[in-house]
Short mmCIF file of C-alpha atoms in Angstrom, two decimals:
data_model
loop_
_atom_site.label_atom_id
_atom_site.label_comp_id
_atom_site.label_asym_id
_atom_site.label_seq_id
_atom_site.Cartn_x
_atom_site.Cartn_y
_atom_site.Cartn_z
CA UNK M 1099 64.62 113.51 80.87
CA UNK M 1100 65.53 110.12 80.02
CA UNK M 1101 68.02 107.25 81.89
CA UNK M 1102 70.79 105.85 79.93
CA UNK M 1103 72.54 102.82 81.28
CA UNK M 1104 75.57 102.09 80.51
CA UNK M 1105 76.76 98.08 79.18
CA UNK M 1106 79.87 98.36 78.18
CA UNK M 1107 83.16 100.87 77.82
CA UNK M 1108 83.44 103.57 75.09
CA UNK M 1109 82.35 106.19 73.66
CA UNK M 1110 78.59 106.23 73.26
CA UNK M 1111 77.21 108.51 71.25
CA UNK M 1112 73.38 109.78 72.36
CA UNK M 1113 71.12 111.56 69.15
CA UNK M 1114 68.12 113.53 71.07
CA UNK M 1115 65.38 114.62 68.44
CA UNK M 1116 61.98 115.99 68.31
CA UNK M 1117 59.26 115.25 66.32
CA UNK M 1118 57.08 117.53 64.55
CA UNK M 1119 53.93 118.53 66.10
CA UNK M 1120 51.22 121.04 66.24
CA UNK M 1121 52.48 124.09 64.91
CA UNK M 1122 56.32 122.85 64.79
CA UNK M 1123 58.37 121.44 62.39
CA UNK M 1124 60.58 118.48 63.61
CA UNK M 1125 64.20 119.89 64.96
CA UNK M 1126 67.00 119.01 63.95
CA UNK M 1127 68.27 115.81 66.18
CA UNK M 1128 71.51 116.78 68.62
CA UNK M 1129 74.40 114.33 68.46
CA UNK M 1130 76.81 114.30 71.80
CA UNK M 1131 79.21 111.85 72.46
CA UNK M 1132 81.08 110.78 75.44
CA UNK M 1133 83.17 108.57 77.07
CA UNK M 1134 82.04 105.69 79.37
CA UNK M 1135 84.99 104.22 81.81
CA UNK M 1136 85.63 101.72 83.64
CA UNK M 1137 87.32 101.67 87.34
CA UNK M 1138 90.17 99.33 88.04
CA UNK M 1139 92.39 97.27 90.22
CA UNK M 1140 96.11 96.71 90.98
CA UNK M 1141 97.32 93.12 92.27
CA UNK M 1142 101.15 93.68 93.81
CA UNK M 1143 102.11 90.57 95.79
CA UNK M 1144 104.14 91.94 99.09
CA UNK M 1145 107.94 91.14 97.96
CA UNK M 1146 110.10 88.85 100.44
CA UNK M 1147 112.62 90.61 102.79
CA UNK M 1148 115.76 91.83 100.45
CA UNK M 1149 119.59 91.11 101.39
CA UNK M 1150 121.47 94.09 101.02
CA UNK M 1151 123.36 94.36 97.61
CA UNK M 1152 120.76 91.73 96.03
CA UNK M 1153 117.78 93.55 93.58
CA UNK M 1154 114.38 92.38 93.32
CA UNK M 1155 111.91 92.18 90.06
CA UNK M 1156 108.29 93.64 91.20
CA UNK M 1157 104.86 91.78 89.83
CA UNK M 1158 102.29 93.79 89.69
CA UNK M 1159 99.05 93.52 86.91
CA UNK M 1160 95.95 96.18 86.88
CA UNK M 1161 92.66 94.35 85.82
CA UNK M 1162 92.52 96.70 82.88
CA UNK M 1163 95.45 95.32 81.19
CA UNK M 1164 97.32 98.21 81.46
CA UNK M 1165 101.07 98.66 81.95
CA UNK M 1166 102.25 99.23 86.13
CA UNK M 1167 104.61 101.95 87.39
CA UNK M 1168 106.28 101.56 90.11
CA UNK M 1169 107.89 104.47 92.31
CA UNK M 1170 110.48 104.42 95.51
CA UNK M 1171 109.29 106.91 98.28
CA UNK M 1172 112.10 105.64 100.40
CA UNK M 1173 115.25 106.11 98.12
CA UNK M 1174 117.87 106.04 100.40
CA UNK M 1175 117.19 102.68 100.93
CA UNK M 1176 115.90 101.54 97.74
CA UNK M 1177 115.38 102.42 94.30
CA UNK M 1178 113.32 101.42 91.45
CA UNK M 1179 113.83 101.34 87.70
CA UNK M 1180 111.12 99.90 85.31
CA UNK M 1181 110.10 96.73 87.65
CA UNK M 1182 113.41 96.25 89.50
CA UNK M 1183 114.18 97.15 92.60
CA UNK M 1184 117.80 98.26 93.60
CA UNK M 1185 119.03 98.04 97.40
CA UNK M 1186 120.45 100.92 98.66
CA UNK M 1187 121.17 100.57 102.59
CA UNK M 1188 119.33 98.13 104.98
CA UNK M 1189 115.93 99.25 106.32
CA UNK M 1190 112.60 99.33 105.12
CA UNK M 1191 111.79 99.43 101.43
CA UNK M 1192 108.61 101.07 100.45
CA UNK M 1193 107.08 100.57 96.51
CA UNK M 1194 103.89 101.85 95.21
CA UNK M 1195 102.12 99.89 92.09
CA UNK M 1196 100.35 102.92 90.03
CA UNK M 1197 98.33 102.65 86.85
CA UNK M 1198 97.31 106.29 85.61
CA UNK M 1199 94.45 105.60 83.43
CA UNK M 1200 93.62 105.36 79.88
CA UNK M 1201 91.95 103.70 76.44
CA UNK M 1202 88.30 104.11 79.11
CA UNK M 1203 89.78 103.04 82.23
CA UNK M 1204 89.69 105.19 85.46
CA UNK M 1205 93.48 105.92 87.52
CA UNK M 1206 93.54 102.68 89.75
CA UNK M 1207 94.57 103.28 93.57
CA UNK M 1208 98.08 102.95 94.41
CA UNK M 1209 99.19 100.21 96.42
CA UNK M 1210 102.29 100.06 98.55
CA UNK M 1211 104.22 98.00 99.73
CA UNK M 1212 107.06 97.96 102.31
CA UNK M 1213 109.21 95.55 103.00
CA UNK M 1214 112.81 94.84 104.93
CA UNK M 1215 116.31 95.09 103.36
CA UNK M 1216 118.74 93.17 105.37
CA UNK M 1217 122.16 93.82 105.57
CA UNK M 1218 124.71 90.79 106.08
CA UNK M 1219 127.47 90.96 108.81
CA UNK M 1220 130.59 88.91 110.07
CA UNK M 1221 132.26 88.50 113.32
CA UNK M 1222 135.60 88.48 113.88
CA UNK M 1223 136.72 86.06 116.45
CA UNK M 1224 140.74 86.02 117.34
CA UNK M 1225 141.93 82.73 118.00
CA UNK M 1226 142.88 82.17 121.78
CA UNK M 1227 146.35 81.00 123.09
CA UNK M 1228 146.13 76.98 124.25
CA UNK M 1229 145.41 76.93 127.38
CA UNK M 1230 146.42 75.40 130.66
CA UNK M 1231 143.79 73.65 132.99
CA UNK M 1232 142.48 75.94 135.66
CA UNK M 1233 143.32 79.40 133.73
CA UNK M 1234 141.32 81.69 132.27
CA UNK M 1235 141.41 83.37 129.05
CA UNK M 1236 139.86 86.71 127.54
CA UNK M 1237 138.12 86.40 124.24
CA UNK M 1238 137.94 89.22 121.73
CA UNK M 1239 135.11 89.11 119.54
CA UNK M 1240 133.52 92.10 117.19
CA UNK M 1241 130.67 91.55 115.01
CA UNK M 1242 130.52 94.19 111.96
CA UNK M 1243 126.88 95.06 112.62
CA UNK M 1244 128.03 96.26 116.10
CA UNK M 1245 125.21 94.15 117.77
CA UNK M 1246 125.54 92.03 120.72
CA UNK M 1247 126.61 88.80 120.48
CA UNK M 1248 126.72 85.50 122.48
CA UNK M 1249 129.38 82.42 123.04
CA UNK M 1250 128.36 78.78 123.27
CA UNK M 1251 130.73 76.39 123.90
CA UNK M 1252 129.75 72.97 121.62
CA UNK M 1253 132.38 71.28 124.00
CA UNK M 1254 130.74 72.02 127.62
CA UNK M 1255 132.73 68.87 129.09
CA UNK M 1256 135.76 70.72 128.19
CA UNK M 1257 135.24 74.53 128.89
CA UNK M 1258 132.47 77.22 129.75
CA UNK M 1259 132.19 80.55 129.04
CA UNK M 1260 131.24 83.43 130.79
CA UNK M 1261 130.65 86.85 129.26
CA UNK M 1262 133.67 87.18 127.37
CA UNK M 1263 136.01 84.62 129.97
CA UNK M 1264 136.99 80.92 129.25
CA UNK M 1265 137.16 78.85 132.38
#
């Protein structure tokens, strides 16, 4: 048999033939054709963390030129049409680049990426009752994340506060 190497993508066609000799006539040559691919790559940049309610356009390129599709496997907390990305809840966001093939190019290998949807919150802070020097007063505070939260006083000379207590 003989070695082919390949130069370029496409379809290369191969003719093997036989010349006449000794008691034979020369055959008839054989024409096959096939295709000759190339692999290739995806580039998706890792997207910045995502405030809840806020949607995100994904860049992604294969080194073939071809087109990128992009896919949710987390929908509950994001979704994906064409290249944009839709926040559903806060969490982690997970996005896979795909490029399937075609015109003599190999599928590329995914690539995912994952990345943080953050939700916003607010506190809620009543306004205390004035105050007379040497009492104490109870703050109420909620924050609508639920998560801990911390006073500071940014007039010490005046008041400190301790847990949820004014002195």
């Amino acid at each position: 048999g003989a070695t082919m190497t390949p130069q370029a993508t496409g379809t290369c066609t191969i003719t093997a033939s036989q010349a006449a000799g000794g008691n034979f006539l020369a055959a008839a040559g054989v024409a096959r054709s096939f295709a000759i691919n190339s692999t290739q790559t995806i580039t998706f940049n890792q997207p910045a963390v995502l405030t809840l309610g806020n949607n995100v356009d994904l860049t992604a390129t294969a080194s073939s030129g071809l087109a990128v599709s992009y896919t949710s496997s987390t929908t509950d907390v994001c979704t994906v049409s064409g290249n944009t990305v839709t926040s559903q809840s806060a969490g982690t966001c997970t996005i896979t680049a795909s490029q399937a093939g075609g015109g003599n190019f190999l599928a590329a290998a995914d690539v995912p990426r994952a990345f943080a949807i953050n939700s916003t919150q607010t506190i809620t802070f009543h306004q205390p009752a004035e105050l007379t020097l040497g009492n104490n007063v109870d703050l109420t505070a909620t924050s609508s994340s639920g998560l801990a939260f911390g006073d500071t006083s940014s007039t010490t000379d005046v008041r400190t506060v301790t847990a949820t207590t004014v002195t």
